[in-house]
Short mmCIF file of N, CA and C in Angstrom, two decimals:
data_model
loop_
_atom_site.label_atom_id
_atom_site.label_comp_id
_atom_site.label_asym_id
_atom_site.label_seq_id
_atom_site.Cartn_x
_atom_site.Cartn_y
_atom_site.Cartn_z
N UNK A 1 -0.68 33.93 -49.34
CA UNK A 1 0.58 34.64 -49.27
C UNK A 1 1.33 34.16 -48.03
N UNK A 2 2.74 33.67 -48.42
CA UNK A 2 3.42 33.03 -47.12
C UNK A 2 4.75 34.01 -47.14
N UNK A 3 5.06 34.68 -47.54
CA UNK A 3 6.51 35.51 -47.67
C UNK A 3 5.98 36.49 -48.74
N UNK A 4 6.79 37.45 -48.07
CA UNK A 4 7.26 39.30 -48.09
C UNK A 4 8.32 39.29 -48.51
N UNK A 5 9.05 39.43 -49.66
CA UNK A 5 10.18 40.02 -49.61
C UNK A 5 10.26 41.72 -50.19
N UNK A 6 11.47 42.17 -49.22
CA UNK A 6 11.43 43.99 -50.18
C UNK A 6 13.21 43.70 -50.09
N UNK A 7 13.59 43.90 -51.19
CA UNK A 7 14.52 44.31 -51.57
C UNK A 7 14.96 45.19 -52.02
N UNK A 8 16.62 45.96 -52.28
CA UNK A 8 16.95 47.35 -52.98
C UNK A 8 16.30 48.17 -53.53
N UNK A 9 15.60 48.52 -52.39
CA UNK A 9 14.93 49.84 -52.52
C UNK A 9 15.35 50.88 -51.72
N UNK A 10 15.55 52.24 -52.55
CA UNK A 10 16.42 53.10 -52.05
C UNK A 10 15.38 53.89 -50.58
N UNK A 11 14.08 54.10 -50.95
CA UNK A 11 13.17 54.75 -49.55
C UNK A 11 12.02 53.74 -49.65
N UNK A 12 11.55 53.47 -48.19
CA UNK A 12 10.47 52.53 -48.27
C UNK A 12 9.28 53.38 -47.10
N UNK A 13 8.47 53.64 -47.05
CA UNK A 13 7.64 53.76 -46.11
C UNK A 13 6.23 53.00 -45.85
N UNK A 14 6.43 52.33 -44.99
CA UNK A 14 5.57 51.14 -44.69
C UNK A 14 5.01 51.20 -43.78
N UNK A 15 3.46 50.54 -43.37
CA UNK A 15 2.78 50.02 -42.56
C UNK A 15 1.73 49.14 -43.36
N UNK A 16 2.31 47.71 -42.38
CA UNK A 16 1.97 46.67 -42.92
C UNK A 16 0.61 46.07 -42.30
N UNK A 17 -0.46 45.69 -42.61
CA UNK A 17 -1.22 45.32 -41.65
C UNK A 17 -2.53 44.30 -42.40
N UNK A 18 -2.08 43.04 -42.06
CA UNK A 18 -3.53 41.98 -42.83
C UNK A 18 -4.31 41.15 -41.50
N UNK A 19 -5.25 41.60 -41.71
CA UNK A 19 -6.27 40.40 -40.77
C UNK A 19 -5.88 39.06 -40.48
N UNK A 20 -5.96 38.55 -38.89
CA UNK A 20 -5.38 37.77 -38.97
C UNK A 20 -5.58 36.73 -39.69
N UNK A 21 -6.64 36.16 -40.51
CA UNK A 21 -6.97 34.97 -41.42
C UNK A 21 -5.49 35.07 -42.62
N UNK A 22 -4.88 35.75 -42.90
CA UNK A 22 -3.72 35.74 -43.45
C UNK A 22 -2.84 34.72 -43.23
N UNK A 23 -1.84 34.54 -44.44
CA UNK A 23 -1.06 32.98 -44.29
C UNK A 23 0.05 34.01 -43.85
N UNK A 24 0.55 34.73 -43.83
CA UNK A 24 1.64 35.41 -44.25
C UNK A 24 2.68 34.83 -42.81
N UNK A 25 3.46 34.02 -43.50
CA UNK A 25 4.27 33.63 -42.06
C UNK A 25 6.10 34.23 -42.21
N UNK A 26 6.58 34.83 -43.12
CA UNK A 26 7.82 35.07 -43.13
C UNK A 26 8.08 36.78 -44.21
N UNK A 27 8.58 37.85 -43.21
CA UNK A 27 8.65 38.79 -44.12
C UNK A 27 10.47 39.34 -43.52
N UNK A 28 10.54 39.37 -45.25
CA UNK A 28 12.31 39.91 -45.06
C UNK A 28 12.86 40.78 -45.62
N UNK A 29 13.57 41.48 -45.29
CA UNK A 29 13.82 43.40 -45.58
C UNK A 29 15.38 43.37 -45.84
N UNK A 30 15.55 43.75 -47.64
CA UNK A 30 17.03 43.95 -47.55
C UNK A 30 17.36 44.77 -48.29
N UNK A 31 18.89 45.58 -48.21
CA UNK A 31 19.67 46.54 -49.25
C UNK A 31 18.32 47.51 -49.40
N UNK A 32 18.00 47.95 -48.30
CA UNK A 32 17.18 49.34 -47.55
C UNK A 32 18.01 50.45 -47.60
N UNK A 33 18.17 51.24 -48.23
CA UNK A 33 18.71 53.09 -47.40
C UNK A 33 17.72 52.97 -46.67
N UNK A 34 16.34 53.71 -46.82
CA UNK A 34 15.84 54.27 -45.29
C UNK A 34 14.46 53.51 -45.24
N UNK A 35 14.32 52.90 -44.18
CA UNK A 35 12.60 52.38 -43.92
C UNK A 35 12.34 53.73 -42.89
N UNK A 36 11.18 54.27 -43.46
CA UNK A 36 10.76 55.57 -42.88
C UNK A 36 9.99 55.27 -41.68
N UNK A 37 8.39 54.82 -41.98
CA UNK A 37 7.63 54.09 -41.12
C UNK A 37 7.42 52.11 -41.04
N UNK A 38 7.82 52.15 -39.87
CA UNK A 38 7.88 50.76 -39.60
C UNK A 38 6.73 50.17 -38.59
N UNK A 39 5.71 50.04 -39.39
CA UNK A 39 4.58 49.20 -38.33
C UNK A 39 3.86 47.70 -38.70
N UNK A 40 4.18 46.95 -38.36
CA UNK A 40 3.95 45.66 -38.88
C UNK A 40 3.21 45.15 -37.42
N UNK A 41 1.84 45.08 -38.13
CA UNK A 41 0.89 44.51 -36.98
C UNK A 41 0.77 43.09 -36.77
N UNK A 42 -0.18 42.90 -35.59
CA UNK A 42 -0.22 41.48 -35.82
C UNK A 42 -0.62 40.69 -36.67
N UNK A 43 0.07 39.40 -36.51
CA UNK A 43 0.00 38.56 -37.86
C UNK A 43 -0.31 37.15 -37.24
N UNK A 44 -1.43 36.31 -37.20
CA UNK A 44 -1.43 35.04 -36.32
C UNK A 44 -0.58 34.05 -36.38
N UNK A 45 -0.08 34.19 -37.91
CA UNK A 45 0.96 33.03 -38.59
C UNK A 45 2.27 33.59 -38.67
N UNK A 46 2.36 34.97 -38.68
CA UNK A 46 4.23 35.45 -38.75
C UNK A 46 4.94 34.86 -37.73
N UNK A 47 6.14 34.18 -38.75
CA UNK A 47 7.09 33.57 -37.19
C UNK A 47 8.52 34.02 -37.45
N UNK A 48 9.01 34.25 -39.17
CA UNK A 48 9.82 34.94 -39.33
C UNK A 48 9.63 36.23 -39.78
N UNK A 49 10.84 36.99 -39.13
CA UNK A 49 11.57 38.25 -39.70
C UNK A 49 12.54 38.64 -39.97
N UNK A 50 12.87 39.04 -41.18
CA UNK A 50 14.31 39.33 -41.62
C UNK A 50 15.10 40.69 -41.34
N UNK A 51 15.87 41.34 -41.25
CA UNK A 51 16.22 42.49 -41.88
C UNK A 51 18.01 42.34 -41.68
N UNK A 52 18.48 43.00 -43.20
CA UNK A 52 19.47 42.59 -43.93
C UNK A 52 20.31 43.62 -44.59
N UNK A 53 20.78 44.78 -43.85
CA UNK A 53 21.43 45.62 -45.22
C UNK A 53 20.79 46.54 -44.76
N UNK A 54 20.70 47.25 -43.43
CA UNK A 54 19.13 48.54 -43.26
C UNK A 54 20.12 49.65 -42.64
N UNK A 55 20.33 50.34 -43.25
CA UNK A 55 20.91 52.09 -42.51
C UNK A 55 19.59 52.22 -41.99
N UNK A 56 18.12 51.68 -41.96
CA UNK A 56 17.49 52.58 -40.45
C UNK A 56 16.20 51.35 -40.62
N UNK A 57 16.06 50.63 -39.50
CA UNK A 57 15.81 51.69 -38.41
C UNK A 57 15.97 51.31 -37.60
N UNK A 58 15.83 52.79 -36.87
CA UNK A 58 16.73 52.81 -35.15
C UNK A 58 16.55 51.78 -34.11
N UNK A 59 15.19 51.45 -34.06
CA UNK A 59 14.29 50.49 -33.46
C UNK A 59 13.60 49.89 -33.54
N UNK A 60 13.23 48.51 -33.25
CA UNK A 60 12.30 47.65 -33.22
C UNK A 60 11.86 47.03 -32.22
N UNK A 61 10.13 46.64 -31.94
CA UNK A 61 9.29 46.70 -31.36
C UNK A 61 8.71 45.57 -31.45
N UNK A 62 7.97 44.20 -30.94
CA UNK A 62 7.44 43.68 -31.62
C UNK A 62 6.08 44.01 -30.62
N UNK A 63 4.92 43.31 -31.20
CA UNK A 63 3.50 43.08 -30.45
C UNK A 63 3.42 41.99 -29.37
N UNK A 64 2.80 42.28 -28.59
CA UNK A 64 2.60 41.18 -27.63
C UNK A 64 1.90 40.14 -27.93
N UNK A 65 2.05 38.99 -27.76
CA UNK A 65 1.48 37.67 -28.07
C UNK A 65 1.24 37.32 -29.20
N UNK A 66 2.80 37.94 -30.23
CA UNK A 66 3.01 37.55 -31.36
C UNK A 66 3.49 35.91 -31.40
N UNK A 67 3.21 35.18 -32.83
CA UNK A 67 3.66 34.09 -32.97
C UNK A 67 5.36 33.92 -33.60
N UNK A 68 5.82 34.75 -33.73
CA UNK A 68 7.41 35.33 -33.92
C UNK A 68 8.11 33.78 -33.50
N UNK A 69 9.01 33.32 -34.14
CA UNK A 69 10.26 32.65 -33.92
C UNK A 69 11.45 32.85 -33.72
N UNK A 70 11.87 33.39 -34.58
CA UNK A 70 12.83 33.92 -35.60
C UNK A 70 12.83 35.35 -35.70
N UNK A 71 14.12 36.34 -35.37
CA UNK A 71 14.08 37.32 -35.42
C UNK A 71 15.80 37.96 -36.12
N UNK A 72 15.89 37.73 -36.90
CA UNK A 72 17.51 38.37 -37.87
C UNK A 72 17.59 39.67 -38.16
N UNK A 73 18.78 40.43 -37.41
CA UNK A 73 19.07 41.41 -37.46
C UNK A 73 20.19 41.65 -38.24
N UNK A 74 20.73 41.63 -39.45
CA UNK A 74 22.00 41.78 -40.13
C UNK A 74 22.43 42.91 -40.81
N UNK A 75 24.15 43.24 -40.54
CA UNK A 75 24.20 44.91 -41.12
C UNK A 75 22.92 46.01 -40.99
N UNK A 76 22.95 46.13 -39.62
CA UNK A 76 22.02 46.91 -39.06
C UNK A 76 22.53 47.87 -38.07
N UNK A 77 23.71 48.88 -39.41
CA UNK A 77 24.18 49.66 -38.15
C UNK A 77 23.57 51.04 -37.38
N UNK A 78 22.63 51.53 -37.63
CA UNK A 78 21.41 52.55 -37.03
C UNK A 78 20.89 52.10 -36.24
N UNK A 79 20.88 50.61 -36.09
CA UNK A 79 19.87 49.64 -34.76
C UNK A 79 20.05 50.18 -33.56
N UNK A 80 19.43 50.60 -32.49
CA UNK A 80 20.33 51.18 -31.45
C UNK A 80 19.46 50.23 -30.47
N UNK A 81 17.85 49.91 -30.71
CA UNK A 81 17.07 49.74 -29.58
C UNK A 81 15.71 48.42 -30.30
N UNK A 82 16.35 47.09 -29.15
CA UNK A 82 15.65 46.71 -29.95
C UNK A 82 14.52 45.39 -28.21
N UNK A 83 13.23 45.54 -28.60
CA UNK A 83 12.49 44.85 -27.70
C UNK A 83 11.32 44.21 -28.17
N UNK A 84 11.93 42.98 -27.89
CA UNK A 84 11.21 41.76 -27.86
C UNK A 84 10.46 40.75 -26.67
N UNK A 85 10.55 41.59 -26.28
CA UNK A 85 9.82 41.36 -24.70
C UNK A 85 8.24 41.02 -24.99
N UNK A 86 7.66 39.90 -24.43
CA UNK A 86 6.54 39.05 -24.32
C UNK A 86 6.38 38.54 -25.70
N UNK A 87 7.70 38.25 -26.21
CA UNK A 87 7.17 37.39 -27.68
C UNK A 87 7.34 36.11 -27.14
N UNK A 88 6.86 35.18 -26.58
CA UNK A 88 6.69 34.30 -25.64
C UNK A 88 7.28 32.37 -26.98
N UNK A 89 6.83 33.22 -28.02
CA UNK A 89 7.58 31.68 -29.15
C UNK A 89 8.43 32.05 -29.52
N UNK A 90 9.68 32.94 -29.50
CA UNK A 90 10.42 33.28 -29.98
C UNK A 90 11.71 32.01 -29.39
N UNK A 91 12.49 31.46 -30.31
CA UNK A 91 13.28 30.74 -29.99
C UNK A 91 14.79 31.17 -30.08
N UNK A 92 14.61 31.83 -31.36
CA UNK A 92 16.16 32.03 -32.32
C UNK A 92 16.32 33.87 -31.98
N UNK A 93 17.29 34.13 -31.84
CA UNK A 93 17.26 35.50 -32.60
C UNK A 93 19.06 36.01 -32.67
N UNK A 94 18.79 36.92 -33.91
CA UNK A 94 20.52 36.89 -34.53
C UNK A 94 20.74 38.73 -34.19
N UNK A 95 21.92 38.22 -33.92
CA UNK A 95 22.60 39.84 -34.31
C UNK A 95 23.59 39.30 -34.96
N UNK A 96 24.01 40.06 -36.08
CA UNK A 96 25.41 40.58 -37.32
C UNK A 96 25.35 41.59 -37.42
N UNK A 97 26.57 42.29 -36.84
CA UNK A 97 26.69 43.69 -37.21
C UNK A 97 25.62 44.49 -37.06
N UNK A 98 25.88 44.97 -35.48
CA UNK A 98 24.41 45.77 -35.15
C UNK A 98 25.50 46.40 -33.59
N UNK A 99 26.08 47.59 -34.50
CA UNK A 99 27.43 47.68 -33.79
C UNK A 99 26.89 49.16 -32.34
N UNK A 100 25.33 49.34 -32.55
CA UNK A 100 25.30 50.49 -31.64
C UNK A 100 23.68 50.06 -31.06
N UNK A 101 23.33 49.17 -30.74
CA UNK A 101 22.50 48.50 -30.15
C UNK A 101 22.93 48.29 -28.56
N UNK A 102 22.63 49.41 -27.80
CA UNK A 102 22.17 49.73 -26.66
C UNK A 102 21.11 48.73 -25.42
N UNK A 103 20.14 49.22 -25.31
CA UNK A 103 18.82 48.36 -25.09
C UNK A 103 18.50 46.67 -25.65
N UNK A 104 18.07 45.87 -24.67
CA UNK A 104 17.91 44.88 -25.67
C UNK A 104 17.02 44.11 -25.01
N UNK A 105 15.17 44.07 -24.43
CA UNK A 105 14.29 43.57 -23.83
C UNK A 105 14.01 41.61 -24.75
N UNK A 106 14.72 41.10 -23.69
CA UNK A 106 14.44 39.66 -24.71
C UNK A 106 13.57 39.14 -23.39
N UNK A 107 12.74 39.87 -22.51
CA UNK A 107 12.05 39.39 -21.06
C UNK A 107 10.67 38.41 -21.81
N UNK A 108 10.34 37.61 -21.14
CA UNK A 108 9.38 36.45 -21.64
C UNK A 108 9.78 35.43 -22.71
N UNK A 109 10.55 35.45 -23.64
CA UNK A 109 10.94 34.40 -24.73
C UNK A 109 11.54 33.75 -24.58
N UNK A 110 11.24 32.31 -25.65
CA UNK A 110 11.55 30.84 -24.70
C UNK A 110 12.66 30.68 -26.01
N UNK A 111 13.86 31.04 -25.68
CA UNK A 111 15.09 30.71 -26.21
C UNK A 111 15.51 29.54 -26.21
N UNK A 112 15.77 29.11 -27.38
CA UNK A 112 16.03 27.44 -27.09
C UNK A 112 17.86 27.39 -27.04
N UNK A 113 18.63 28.80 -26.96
CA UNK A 113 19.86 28.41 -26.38
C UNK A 113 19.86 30.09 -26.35
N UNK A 114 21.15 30.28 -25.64
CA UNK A 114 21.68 31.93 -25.15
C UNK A 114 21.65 32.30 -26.66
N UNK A 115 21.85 33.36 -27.46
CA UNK A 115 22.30 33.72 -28.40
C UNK A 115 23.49 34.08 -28.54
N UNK A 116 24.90 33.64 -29.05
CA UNK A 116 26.21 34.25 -28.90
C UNK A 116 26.15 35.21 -29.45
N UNK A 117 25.49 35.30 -30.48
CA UNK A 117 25.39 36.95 -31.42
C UNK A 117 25.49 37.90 -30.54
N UNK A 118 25.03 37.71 -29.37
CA UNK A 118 24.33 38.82 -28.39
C UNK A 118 26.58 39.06 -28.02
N UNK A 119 27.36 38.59 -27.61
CA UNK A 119 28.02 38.98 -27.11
C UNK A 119 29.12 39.48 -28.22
N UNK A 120 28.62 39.64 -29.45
CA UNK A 120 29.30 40.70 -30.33
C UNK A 120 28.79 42.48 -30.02
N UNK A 121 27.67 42.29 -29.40
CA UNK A 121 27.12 43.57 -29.19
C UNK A 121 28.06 44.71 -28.10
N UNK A 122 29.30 45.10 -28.76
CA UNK A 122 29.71 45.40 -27.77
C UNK A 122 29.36 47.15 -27.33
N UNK A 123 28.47 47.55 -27.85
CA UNK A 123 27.72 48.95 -27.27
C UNK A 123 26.80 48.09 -26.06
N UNK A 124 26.26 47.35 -26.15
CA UNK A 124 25.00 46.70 -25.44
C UNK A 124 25.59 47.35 -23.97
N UNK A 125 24.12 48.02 -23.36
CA UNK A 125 24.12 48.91 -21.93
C UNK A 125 23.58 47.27 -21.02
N UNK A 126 21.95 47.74 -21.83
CA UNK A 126 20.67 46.71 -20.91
C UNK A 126 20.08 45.66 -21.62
N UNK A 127 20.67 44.63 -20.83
CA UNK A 127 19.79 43.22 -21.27
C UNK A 127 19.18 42.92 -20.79
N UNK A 128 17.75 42.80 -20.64
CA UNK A 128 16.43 42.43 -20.21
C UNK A 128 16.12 40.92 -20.58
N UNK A 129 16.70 40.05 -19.88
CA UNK A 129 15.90 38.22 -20.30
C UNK A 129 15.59 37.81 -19.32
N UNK A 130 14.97 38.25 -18.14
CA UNK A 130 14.55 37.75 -17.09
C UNK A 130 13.20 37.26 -17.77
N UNK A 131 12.46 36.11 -16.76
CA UNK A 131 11.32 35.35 -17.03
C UNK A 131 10.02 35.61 -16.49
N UNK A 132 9.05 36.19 -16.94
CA UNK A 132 8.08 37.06 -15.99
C UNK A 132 7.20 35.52 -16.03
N UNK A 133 6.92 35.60 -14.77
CA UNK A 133 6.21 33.73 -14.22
C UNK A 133 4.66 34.41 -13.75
#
């Protein structure tokens, strides 16, 4: 299994969780009303994540010394709080329309350019991208 997709589904309540011997490297979330519980553990091979169309949820979290790349946030207007702090492969990450996103821990990840997405965020309080050495 290399991809997750959940699509138009009106309630989802999830916790996701496979050992790491799992292929599973890309999971993507769209045309959501409500993701209730959101726990997606570690994954040795996940590098993408999608989400696309989500009235919730409020926040996202990732694990430490995830293999994460890729992180897309689109029409995500409930997003308020989102930290990615010590995802240390993370290169890419998007905002579209993620109009009340507050908080935003991008501390440890090796960005391979600024994200401009980031300066549509115009709620954004705290940006956290300092480099912990």
């Amino acid at each position: 299994m290399r991809l997750i997709r959940i699509e138009n589904v009106t309630e989802l309540s999830l916790n996701l969780s496979l050992n790491s011997n799992q292929q599973l490297m890309s999971i993507s979330f769209g045309n959501l009303t409500v993701l209730e519980s959101k726990s997606i553990m570690y994954f040795a091979k996940l590098k993408v994540i999608d989400f696309k169309n989500l009235n919730s949820p409020t926040s996202f979290n990732s694990t430490p010394d995830n293999r994460l790349e890729f992180v897309s946030f689109e029409n995500t207007p409930s997003l308020t709080d989102v930290n990615l702090g010590r995802s240390s492969h993370l290169e890419t990450v998007m905002f579209i329309d993620a109009p009340r996103m507050k908080p935003l821990d991008l501390s440890s990840c090796r960005l391979i350019s600024f994200p401009v997405s980031i300066l549509t965020l115009t709620s954004l309080e705290i940006l956290n991208n300092m480099q912990n050495n």
